[in-house]
CSV table of C-alpha atoms in Angstrom, one decimal:
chain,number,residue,atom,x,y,z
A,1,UNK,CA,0.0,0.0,0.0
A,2,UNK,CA,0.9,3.1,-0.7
A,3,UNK,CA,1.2,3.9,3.4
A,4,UNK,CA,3.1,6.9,5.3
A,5,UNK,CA,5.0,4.2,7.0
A,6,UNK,CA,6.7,4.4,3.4
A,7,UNK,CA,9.7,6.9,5.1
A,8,UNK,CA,13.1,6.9,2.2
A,9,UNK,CA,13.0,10.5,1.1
A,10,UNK,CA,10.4,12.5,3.3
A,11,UNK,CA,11.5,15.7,4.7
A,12,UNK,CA,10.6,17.3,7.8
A,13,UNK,CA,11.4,14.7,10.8
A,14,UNK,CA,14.1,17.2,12.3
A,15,UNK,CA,17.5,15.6,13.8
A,16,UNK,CA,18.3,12.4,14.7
A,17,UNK,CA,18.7,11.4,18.9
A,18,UNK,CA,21.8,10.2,17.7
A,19,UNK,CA,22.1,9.2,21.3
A,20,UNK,CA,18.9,7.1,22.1
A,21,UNK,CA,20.0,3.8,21.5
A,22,UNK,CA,17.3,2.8,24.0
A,23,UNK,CA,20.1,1.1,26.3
A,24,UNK,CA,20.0,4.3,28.9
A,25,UNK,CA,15.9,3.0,30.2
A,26,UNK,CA,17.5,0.4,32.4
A,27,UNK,CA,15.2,-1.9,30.6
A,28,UNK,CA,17.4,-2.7,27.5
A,29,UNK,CA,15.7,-1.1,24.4
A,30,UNK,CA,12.1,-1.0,25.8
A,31,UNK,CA,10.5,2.2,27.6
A,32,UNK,CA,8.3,0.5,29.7
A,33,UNK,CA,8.2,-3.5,30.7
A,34,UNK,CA,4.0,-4.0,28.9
A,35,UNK,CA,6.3,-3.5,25.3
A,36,UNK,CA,8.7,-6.9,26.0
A,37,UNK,CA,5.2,-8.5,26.2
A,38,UNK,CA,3.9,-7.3,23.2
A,39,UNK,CA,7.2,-8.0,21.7
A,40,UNK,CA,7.2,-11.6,23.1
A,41,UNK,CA,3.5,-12.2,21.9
A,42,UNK,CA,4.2,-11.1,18.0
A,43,UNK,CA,7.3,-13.3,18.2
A,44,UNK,CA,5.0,-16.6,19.1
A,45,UNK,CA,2.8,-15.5,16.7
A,46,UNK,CA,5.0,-15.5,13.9
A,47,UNK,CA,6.7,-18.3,15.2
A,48,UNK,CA,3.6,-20.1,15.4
A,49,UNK,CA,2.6,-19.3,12.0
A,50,UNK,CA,1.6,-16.4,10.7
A,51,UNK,CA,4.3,-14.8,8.3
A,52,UNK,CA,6.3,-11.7,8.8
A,53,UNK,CA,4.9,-10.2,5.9
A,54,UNK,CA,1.5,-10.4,7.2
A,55,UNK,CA,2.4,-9.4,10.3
A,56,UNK,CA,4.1,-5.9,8.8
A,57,UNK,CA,1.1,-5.8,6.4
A,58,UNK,CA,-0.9,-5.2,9.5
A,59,UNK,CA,1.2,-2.4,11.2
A,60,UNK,CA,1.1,-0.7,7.9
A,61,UNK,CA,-2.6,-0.5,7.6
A,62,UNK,CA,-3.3,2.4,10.4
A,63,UNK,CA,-5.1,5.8,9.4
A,64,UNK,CA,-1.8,7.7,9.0
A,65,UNK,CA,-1.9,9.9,12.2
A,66,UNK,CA,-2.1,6.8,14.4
A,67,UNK,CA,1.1,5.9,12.8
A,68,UNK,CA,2.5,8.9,13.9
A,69,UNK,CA,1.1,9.2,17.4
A,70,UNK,CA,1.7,5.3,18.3
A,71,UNK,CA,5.0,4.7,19.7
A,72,UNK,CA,7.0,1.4,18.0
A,73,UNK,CA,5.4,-1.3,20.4
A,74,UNK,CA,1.8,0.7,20.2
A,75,UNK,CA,2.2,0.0,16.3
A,76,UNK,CA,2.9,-3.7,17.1
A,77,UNK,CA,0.0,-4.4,19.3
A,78,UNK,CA,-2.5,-2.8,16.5
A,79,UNK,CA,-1.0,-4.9,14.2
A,80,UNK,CA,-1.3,-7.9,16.1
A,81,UNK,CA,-4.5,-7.0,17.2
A,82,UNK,CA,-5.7,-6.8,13.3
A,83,UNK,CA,-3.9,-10.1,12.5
A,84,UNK,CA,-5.9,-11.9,14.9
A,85,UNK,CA,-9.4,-10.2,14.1
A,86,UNK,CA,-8.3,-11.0,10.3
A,87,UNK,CA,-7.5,-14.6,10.7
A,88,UNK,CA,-10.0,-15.3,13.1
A,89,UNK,CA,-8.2,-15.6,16.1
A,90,UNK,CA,-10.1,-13.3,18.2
A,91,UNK,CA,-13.6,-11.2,17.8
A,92,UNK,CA,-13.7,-7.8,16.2
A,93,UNK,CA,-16.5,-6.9,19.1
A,94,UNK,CA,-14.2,-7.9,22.2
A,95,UNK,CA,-11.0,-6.1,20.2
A,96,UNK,CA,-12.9,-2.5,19.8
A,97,UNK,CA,-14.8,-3.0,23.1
A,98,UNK,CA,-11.5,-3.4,24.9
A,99,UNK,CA,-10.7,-0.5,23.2
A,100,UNK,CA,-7.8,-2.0,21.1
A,101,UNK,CA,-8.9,-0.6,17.7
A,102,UNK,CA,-11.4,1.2,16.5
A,103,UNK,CA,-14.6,0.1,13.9
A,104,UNK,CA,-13.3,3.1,11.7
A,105,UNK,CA,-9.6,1.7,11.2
A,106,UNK,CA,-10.7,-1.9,11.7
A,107,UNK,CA,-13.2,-0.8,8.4
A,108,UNK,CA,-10.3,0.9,6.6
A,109,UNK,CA,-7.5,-1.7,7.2
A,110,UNK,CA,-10.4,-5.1,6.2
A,111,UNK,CA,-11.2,-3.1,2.9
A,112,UNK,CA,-7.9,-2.2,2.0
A,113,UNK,CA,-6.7,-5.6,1.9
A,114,UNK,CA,-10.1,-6.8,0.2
A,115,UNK,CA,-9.5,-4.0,-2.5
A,116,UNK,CA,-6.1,-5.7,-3.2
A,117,UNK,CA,-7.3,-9.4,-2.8
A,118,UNK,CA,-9.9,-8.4,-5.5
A,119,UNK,CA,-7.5,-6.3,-7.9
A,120,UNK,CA,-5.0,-7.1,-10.2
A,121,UNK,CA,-1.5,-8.6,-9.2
A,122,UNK,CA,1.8,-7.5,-9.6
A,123,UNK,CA,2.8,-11.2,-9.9
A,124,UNK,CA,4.4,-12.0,-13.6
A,125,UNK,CA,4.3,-15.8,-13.0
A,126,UNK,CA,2.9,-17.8,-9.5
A,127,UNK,CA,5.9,-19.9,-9.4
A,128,UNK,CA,9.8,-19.8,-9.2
A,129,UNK,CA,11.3,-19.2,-13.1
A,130,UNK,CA,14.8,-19.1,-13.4
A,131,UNK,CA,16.4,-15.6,-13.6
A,132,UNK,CA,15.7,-13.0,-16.2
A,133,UNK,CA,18.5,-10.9,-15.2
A,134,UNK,CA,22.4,-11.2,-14.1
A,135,UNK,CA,24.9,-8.5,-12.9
A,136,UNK,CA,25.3,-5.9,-14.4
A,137,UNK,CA,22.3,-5.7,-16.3
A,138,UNK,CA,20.4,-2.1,-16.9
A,139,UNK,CA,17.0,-2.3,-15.0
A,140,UNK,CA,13.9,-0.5,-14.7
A,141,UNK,CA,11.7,-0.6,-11.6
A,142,UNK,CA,8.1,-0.3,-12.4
A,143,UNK,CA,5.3,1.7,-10.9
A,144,UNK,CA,2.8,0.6,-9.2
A,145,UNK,CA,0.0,1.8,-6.5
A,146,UNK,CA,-1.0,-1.1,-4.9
A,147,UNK,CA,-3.8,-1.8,-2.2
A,148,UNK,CA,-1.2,-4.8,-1.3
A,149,UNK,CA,1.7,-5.0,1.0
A,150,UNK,CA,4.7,-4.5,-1.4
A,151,UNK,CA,8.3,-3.8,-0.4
A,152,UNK,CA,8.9,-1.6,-3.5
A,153,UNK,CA,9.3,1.3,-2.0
A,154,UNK,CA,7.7,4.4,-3.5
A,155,UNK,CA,11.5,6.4,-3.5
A,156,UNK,CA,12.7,3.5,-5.7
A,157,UNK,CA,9.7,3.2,-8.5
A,158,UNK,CA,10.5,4.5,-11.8
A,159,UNK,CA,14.3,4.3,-11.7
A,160,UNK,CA,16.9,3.1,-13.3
A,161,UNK,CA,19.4,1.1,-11.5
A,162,UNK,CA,21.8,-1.6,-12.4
A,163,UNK,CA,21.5,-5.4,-10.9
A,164,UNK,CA,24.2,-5.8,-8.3
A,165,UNK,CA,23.5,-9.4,-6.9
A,166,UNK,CA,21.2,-12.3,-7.9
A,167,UNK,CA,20.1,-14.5,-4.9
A,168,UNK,CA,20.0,-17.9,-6.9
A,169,UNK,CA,21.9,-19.9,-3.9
A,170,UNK,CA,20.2,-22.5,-2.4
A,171,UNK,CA,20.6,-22.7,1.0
A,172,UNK,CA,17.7,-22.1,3.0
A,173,UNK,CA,18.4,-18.8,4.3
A,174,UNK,CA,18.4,-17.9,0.8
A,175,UNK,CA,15.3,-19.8,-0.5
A,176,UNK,CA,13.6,-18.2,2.4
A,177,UNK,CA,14.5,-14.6,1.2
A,178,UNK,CA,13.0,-15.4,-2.3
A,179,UNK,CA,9.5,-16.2,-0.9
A,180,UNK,CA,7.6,-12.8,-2.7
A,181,UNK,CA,7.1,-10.4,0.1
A,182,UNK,CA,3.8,-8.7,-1.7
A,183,UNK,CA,2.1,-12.3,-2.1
A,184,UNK,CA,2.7,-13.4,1.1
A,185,UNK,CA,1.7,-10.1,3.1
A,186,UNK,CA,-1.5,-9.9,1.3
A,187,UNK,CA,-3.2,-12.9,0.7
A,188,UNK,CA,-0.3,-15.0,3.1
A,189,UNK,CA,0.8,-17.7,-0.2
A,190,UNK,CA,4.0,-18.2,-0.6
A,191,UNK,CA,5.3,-18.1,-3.7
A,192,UNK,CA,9.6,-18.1,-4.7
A,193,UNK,CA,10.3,-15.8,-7.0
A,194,UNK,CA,13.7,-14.3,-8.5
A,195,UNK,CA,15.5,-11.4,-5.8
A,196,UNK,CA,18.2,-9.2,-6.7
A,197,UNK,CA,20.0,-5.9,-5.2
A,198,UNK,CA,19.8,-3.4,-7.6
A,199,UNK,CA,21.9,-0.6,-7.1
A,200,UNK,CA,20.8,3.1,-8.0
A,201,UNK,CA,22.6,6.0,-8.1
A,202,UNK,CA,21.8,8.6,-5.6
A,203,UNK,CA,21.3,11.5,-8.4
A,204,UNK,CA,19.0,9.3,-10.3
A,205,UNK,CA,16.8,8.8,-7.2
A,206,UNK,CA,16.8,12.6,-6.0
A,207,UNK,CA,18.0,14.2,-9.0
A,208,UNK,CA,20.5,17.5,-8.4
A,209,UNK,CA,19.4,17.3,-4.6
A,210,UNK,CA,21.5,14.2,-4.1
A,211,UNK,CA,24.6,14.1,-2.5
A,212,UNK,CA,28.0,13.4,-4.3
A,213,UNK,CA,29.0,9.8,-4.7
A,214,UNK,CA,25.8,8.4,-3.2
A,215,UNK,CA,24.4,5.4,-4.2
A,216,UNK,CA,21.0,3.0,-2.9
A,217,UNK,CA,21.2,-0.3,-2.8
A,218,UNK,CA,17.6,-1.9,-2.8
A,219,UNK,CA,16.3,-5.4,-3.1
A,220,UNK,CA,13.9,-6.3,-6.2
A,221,UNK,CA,11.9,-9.5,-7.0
A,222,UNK,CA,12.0,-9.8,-10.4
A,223,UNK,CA,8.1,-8.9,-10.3
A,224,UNK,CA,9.5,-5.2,-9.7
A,225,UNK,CA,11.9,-5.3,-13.0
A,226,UNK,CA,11.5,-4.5,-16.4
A,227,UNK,CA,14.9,-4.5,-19.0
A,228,UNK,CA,15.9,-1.0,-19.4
A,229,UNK,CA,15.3,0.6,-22.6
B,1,UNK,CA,14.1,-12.9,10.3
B,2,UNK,CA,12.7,-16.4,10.4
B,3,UNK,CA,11.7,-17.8,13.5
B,4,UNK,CA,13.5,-21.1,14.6
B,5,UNK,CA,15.8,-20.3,11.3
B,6,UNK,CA,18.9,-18.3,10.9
B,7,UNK,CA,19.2,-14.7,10.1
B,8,UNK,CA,20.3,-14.8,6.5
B,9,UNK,CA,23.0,-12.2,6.8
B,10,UNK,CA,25.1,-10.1,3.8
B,11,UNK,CA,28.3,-8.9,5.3
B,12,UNK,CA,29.3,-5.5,3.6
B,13,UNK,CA,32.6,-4.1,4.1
B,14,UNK,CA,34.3,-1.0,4.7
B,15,UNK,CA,37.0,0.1,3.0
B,16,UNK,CA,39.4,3.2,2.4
B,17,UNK,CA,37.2,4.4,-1.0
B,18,UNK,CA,33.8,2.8,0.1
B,19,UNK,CA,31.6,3.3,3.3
B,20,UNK,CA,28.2,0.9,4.1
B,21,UNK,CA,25.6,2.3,5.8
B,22,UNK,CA,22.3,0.4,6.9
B,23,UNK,CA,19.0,1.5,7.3
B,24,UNK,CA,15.2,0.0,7.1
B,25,UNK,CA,13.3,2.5,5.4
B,26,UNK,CA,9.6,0.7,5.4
B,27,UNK,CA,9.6,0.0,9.4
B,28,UNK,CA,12.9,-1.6,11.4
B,29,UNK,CA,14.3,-4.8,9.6
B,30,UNK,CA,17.8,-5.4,11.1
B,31,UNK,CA,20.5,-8.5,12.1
B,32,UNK,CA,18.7,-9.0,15.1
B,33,UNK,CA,20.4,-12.0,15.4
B,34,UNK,CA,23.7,-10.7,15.8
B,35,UNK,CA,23.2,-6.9,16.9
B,36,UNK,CA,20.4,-7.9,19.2
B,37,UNK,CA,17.3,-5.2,19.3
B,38,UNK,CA,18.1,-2.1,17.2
B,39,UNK,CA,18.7,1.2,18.5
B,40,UNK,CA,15.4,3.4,19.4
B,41,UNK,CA,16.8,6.0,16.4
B,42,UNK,CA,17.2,3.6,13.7
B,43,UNK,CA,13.3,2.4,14.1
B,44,UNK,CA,12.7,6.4,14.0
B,45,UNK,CA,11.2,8.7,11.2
B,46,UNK,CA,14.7,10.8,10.9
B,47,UNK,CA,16.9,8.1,10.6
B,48,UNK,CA,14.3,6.1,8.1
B,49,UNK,CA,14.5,9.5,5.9
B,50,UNK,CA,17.0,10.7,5.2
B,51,UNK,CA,19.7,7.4,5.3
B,52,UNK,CA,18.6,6.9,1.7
B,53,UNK,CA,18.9,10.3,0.9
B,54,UNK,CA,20.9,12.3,2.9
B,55,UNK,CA,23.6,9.7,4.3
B,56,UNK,CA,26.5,12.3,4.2
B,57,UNK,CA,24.8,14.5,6.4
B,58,UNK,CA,23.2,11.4,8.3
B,59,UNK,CA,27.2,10.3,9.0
B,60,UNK,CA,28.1,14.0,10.2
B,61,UNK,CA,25.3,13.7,12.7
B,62,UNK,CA,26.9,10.6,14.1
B,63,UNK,CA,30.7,12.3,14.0
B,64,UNK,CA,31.5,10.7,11.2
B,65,UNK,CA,32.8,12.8,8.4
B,66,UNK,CA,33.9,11.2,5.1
B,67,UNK,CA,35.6,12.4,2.0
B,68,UNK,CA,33.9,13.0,-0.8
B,69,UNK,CA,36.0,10.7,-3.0
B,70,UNK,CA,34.6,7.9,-0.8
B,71,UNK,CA,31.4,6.3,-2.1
B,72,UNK,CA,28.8,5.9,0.6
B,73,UNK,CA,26.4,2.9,-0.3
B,74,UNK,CA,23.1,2.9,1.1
B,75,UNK,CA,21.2,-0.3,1.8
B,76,UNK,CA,17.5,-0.5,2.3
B,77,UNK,CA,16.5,-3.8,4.0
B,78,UNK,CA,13.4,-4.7,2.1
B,79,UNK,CA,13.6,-8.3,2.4
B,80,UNK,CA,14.3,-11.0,4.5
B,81,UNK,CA,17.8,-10.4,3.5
B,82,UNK,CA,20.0,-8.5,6.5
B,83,UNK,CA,22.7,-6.8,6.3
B,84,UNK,CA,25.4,-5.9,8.2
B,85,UNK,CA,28.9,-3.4,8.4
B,86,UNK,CA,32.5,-4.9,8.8
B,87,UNK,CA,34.0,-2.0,9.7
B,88,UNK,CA,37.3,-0.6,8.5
B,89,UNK,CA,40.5,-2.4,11.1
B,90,UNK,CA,41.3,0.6,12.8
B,91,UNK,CA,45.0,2.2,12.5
B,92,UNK,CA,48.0,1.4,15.0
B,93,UNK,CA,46.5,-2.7,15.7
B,94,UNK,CA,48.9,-4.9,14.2
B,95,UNK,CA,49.3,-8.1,16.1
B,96,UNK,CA,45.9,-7.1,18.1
B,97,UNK,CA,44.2,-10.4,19.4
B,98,UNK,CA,40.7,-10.9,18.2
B,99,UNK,CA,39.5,-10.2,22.2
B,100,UNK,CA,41.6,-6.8,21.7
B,101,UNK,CA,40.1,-5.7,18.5
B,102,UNK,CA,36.6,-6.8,19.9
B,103,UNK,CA,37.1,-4.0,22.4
B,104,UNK,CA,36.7,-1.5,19.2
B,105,UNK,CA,33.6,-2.7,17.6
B,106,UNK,CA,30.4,-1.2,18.6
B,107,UNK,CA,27.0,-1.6,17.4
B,108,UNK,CA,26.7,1.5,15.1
B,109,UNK,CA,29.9,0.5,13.9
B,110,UNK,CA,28.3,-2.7,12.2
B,111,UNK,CA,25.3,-0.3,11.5
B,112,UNK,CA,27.6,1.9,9.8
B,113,UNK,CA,26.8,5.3,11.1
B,114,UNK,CA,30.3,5.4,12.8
B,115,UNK,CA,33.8,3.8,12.6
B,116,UNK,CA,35.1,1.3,14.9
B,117,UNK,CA,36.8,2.9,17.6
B,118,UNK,CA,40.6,3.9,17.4
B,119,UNK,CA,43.1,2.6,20.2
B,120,UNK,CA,43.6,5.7,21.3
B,121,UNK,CA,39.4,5.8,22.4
B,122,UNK,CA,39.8,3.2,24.7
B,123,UNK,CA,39.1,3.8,28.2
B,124,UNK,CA,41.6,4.2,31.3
C-alpha cells in the first residue's frame, strides 16, 4: 500500500537522537516493561505461524496519524490485534470494546486488503522461473499503486538502477529470502520468485538534490523489473 | 528474520574508498540476530528519511565525516535479507588479538553510522 509508513525521502522529521539507543531506560531497548510483552507475543505469533509479511502488512494498515502518534510497540500491538481479528483468532467486538482498535480503522484496514485481494497482481508468473536478469544488467523498476503490501518502496519506483547481486543460492536462508514479500503479506501464499539488489545512483533517485558519490542499494523481485530501454 | 531459522545475513565491508551504511526505510528490519534489538533511532522517522537520501549529512550527525571521493552505499533492507557493516581495522592494531580488536567494535559500527573505535578511544 501506498502507506506513510513508506519513510526513504520524506523531509521534515528534524535531527536524529543520535544518542537514544534505548540502552540508557534500564530496561534494554524498551521504555516500559508491557512492550517486552507485546514484543514476546508477536514473536509466538509469527513463530507459530503467521508470516512476517503479514504481520508488517498489519502495522502498515493504520489511518496515517495513528502511525505517527503510536509509539513502536503501540504499532505492534495494532497490528497484532488486526492479524488476529483477520484470521480469526479473536472477535472484532471484544477487540474494539477493549478499546484496542477502532470500527473506523478496523473498516479501513479489512477493505484495504479486500480491494487488493480483488485487484490485479503485480505477480508476472505464481511460481519460481529461473532468472531473467544477471549482474550488471540495466534495470527498470516499475510503478505501481497497490492496495497490497509490497516492499517496492515508493522512493525507488520508476528508476533506473543496475542489478548488483542475484540471490539464486540454495541454501535455506536464501530460498527463504525469495518467498515474494507482496504475495505473502496480502493474501499470506508463498510463492519463490527471483530477488536481486539493484543498485541506483543517488542523483537518479533525487535528481540534483542528491549528495555526491551516493548510491542506494535496494532489493527487487524480479516482479518489480523490467529490462531497461 | 525467520523464527526457529537463521538470520540470513550479507556482510558489507568497509573500505578506504567505500563506506556501508544500513537502514530499514519501510519500518525496522535489522541482524537481530547478531546486533540484538536495534537502536530506538534507527526504528525512527529521521533516521528512516534521510539514510537513503541524505547519508553524508546522516554520517556528520553521528561524528562521522567522510571524503567526498569515498562512495557511501546505502542499503534499504526490504527483504528478509540482513545486512550488516565490517568495519574498517582501525589504525596502530597490528598483532591485536581478536578479544583486543573486539574492544573496538560497537554496534553503530556494524550499522555503519560510525567507525570502529581507534586505540587511542579506549578507556583508562
Amino acid at each position: 500500500m501506498n502507506g506513510v509508513y513508506d519513510l526513504g525521502g520524506v523531509q521534515g522529521f528534524g535531527p536524529i537522537e543520535s544518542s537514544n539507543s534505548g540502552e540508557e531506560s534500564g530496561l534494554g531497548h524498551f521504555h516500559e516493561d508491557w512492550e517486552k510483552r507485546i514484543l514476546g507475543m508477536a514473536l509466538w505469533v509469527v513463530g507459530s505461524g503467521m508470516p512476517l509479511e503479514y504481520m508488517r502488512y498489519c502495522r502498515e494498515r493504520q489511518f496515517p496519524k495513528n502511525y505517527f502518534d503510536r509509539s513502536y510497540y503501540e504499532t505492534w500491538l495494532y497490528g497484532l490485534v488486526l492479524a488476529l481479528i483477520e484470521q480469526g483468532e479473536v472477535t472484532a467486538e471484544e477487540m474494539i470494546r477493549r478499546g484496542l482498535i477502532t470500527q473506523e480503522e478496523l473498516d479501513m484496514a479489512i477493505s484495504l486488503r479486500q480491494d487488493a485481494l480483488a485487484g490485479p497482481s503485480i505477480l508476472q508468473a505464481r511460481e519460481m522461473t529461473p532468472p531473467q536478469f544477471k549482474v550488471g544488467d540495466a534495470v527498470r523498476t516499475i510503478v505501481q499503486r497497490p492496495s497490497g503490501h509490497t516492499r517496492e518502496t515508493r522512493y525507488s519506483r520508476g528508476m533506473m538502477g543496475v542489478i548488483e547481486h542475484v540471490y539464486d543460492g540454495n541454501d535455506v536462508g536464501e530460498i527463504e529470502a525469495r518467498t515474494f514479500a507482496d504475495a505473502r503479506g496480502t493474501s499470506l501464499e508463498k510463492i519463490e520468485r527471483p530477488l536481486y539488489t539493484v543498485r541506483f545512483r543517488g542523483s537518479e533517485l533525487w535528481g540534483d538534490f542528491a549528495e555526491d558519490n551516493t548510491y542506494v542499494n535496494v532489493n527487487m523481485w524480479e516482479d518489480y523489473l523490467e529490462p531497461a530501454a | 528474520m525467520r523464527i526457529g531459522a537463521q538470520d540470513t545475513i550479507r556482510v558489507v565491508e568497509n573500505t578506504p574508498k567505500v563506506h556501508n551504511l544500513i537502514v530499514c526505510t519501510l519500518c525496522s528490519c535489522y541482524p537481530w540476530g547478531i546486533l540484538g534489538l536495534p537502536p530506538v533511532w534507527y526504528k525512527s522517522g529521521p533516521y528512516r528519511s534521510r539514510a537513503v537520501s541524505d547519508p553524508r549529512s546522516v554520517l556528520a550527525e553521528f561524528g562521522t565525516v567522510l571524503d567526498d571521493d569515498v562512495e557511501i552505499r546505502v542499503w534499504d533492507t526490504n527483504s528478509e535479507m540482513w545486512y550488516l557493516v565490517l568495519p574498517e581495522r582501525p589504525a596502530g592494531t597490528e598483532g591485536w588479538t581478536e578479544e583486543q580488536l573486539m574492544e573496538l567494535v560497537t554496534v553503530n559500527s556494524m550499522v555503519g553510522v560510525q567507525n570502529a573505535k581507534n586505540p587511542s578511544e579506549l578507556g583508562g
